[in-house]
PDB file of C-alpha atoms in Angstrom:
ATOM      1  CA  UNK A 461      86.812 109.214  73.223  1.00 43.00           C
ATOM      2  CA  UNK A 462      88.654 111.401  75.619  1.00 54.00           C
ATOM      3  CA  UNK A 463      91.526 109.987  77.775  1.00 59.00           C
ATOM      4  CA  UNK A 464      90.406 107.733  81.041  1.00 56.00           C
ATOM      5  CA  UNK A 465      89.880 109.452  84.063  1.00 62.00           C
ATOM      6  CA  UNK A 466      91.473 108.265  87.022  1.00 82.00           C
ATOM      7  CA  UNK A 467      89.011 108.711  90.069  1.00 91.00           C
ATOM      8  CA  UNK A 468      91.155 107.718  93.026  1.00 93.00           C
ATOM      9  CA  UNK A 469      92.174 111.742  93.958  1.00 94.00           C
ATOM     10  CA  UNK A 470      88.882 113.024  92.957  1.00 96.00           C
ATOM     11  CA  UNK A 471      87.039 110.192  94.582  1.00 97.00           C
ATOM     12  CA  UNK A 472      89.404 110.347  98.083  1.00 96.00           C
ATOM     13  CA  UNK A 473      88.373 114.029  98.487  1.00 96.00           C
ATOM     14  CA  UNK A 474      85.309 113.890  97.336  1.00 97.00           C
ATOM     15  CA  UNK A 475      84.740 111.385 100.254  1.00 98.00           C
ATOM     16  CA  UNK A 476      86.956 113.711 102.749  1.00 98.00           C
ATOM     17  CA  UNK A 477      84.522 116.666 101.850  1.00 98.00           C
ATOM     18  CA  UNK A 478      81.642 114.931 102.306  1.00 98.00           C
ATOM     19  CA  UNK A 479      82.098 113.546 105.906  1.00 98.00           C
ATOM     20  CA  UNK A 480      84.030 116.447 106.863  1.00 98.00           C
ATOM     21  CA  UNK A 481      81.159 118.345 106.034  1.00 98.00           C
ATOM     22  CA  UNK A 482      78.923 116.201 108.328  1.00 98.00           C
ATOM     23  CA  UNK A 483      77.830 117.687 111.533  1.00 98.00           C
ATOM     24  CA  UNK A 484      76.248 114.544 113.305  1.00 98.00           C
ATOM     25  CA  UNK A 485      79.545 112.705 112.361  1.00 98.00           C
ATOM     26  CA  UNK A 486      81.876 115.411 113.032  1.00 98.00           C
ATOM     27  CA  UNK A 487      80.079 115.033 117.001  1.00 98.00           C
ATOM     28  CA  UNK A 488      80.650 110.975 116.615  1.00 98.00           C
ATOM     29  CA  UNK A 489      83.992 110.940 115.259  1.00 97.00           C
ATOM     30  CA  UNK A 490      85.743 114.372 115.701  1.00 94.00           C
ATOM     31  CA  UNK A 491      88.275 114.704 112.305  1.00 97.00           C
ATOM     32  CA  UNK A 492      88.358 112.575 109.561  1.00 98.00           C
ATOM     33  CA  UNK A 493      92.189 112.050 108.422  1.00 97.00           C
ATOM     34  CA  UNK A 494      93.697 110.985 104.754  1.00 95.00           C
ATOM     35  CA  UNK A 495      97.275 111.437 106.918  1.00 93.00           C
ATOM     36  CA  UNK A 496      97.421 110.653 110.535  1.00 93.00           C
ATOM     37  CA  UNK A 497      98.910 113.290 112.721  1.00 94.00           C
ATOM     38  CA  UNK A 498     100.464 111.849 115.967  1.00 92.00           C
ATOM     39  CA  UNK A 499      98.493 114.011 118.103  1.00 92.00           C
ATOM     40  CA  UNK A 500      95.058 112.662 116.679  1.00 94.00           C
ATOM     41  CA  UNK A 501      92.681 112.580 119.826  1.00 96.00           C
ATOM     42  CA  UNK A 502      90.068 109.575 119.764  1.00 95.00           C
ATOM     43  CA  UNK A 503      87.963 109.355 117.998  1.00 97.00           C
ATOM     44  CA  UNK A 504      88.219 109.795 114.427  1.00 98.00           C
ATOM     45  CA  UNK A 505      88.612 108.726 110.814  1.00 98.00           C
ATOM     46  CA  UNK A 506      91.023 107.866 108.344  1.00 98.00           C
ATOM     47  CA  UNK A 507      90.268 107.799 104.318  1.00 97.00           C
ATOM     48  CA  UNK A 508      92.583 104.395 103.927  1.00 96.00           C
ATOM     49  CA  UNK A 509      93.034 102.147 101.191  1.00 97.00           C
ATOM     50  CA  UNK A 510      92.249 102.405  97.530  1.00 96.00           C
ATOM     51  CA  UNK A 511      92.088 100.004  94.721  1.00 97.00           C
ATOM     52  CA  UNK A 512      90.299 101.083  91.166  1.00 96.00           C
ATOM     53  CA  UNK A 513      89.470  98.575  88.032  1.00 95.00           C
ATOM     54  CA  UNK A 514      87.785  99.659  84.753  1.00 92.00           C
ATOM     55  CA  UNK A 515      84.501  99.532  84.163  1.00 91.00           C
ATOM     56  CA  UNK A 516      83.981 100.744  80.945  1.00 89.00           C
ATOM     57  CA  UNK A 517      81.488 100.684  78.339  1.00 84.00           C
ATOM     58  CA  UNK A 518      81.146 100.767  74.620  1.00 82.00           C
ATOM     59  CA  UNK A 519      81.199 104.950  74.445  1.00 83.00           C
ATOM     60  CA  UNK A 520      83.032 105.980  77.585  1.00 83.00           C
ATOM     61  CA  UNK A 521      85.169 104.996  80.399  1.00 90.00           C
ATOM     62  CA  UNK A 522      84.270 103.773  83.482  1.00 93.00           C
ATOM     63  CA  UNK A 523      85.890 102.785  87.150  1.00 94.00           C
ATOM     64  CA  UNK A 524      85.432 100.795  89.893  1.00 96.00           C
ATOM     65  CA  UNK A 525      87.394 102.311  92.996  1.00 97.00           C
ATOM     66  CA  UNK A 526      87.219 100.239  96.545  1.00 98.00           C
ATOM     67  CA  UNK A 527      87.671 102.616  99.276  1.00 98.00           C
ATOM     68  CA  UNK A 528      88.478 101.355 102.533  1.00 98.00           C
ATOM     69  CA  UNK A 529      87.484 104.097 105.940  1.00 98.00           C
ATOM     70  CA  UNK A 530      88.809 103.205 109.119  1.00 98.00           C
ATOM     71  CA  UNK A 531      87.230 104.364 112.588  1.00 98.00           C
ATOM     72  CA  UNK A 532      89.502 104.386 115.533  1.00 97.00           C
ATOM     73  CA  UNK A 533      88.302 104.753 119.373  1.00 96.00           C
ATOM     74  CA  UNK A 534      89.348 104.371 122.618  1.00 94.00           C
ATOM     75  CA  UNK A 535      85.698 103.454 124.041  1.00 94.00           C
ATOM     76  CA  UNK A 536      85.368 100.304 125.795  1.00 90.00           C
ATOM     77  CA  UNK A 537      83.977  98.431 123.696  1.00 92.00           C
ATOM     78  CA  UNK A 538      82.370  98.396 120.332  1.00 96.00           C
ATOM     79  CA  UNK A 539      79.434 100.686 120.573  1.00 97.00           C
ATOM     80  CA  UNK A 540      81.167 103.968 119.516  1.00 97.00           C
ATOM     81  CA  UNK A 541      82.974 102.422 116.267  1.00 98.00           C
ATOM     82  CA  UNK A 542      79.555 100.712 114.880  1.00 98.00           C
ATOM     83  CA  UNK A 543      77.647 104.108 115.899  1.00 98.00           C
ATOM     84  CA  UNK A 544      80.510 106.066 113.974  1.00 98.00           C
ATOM     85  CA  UNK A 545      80.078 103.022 110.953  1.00 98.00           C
ATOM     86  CA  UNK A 546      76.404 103.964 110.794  1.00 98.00           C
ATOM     87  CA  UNK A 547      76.505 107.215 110.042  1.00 98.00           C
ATOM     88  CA  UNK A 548      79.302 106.920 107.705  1.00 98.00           C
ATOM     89  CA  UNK A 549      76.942 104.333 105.712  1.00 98.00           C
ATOM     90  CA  UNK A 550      74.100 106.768 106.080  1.00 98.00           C
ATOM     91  CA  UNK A 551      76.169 109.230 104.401  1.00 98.00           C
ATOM     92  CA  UNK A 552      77.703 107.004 101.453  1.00 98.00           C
ATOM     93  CA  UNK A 553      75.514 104.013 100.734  1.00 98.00           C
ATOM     94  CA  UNK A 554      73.203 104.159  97.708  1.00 98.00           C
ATOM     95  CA  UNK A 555      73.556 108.188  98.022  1.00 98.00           C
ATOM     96  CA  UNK A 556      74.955 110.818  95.813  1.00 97.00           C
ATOM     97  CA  UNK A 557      78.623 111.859  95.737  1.00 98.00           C
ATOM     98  CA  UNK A 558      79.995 115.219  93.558  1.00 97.00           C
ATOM     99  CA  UNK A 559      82.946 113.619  92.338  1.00 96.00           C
ATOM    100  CA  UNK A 560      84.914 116.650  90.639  1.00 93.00           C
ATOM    101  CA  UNK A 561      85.182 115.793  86.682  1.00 92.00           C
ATOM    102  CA  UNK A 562      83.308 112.280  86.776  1.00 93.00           C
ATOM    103  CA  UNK A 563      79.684 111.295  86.662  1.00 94.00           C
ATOM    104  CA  UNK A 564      79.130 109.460  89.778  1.00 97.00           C
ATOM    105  CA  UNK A 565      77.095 106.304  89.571  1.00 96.00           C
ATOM    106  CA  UNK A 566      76.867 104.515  92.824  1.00 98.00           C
ATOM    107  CA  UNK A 567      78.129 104.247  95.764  1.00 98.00           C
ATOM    108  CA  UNK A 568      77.526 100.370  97.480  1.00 98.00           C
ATOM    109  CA  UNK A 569      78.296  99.321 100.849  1.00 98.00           C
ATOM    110  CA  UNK A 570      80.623  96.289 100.495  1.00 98.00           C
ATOM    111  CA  UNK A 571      81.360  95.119 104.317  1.00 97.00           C
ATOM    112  CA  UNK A 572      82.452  96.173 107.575  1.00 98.00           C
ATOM    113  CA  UNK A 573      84.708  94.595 110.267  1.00 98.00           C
ATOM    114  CA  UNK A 574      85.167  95.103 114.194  1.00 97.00           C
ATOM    115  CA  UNK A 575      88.732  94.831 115.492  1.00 95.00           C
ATOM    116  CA  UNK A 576      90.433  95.337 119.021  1.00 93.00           C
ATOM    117  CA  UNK A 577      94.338  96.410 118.523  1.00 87.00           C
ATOM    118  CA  UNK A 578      96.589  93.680 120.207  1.00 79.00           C
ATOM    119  CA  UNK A 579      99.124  95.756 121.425  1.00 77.00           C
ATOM    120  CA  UNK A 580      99.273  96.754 124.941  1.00 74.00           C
ATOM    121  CA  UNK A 581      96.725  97.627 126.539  1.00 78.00           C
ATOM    122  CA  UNK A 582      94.576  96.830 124.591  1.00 81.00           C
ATOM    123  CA  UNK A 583      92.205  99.346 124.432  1.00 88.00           C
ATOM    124  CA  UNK A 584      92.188 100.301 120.964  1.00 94.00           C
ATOM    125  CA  UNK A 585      88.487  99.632 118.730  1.00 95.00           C
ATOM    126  CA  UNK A 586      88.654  99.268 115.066  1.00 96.00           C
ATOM    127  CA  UNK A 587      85.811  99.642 112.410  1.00 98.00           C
ATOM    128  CA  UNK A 588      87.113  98.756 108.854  1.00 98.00           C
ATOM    129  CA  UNK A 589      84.221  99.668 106.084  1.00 98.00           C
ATOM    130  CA  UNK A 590      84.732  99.447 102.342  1.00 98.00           C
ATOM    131  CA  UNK A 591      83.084 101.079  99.957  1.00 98.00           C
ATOM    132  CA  UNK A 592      82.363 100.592  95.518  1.00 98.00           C
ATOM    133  CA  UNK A 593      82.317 103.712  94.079  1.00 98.00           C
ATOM    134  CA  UNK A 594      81.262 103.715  90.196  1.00 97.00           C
ATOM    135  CA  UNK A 595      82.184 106.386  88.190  1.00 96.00           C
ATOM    136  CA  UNK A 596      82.413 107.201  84.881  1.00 93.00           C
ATOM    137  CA  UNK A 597      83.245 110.131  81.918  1.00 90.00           C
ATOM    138  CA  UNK A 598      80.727 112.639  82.238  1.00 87.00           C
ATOM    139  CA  UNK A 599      78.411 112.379  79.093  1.00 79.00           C
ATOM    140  CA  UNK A 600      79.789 114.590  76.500  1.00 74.00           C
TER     141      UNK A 600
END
């Protein structure tokens, strides 16, 4: 068996291509980020958070990696975050991702949260979404 692939680069741009590439959610969100410039207008995207556990099986490695996206906007209110959210979930649950060097398996919609930044003024919308993306060796 060959050594274990570790998804969480391949995986990250994988996911950066993908709704980069996205003309309906480039007009929703603007840029999608892995690093934050300071001079990011609203709205947009950030590739956040990664965790990645094995899920292997008898003939080849596998992994688990949790990505969590972040939407950021200015809008008052929600509406522009969750519209943002739904296309990203059109784009990633249950479809097919070209992870470089991996077979992908799935990609599953774990959850999604709403959240309004404390800080003065305010005015700041959150949508936190997390996704399972199962990969594994490609077959030999």
């Amino acid at each position: 068996m060959a050594d274990a692939p570790t998804p969480m680069l391949p995986v990250q741009g994988a996911l950066i291509a993908l709704l980069r590439g996205d003309t309906e959610l480039k007009a929703l969100a603007g840029s999608v980020y892995d690093y934050l410039p300071e001079t990011a207008a609203y709205p947009f995207i950030v590739v956040g958070e990664a965790t990645e556990t094995a899920d292997n099986s008898h003939d080849r490695y596998g992994r688990q990696t949790v990505v969590t996206l972040h939407a950021w906007s200015q809008y008052r209110g929600y509406a522009q975050v969750l519209q943002i959210g739904a296309r990203v979930n059109a784009l990633l649950d249950h479809q097919p991702l070209a992870v470089p060097g991996l077979a992908h398996i799935v990609t599953r919609y774990e959850f999604s949260q709403t959240l309004t930044d404390p800080e003065p003024p305010g005015n700041i919308r959150h949508l936190v979404l997390r996704y399972r993306i199962v990969t594994e060796q490609p077959p030999a």
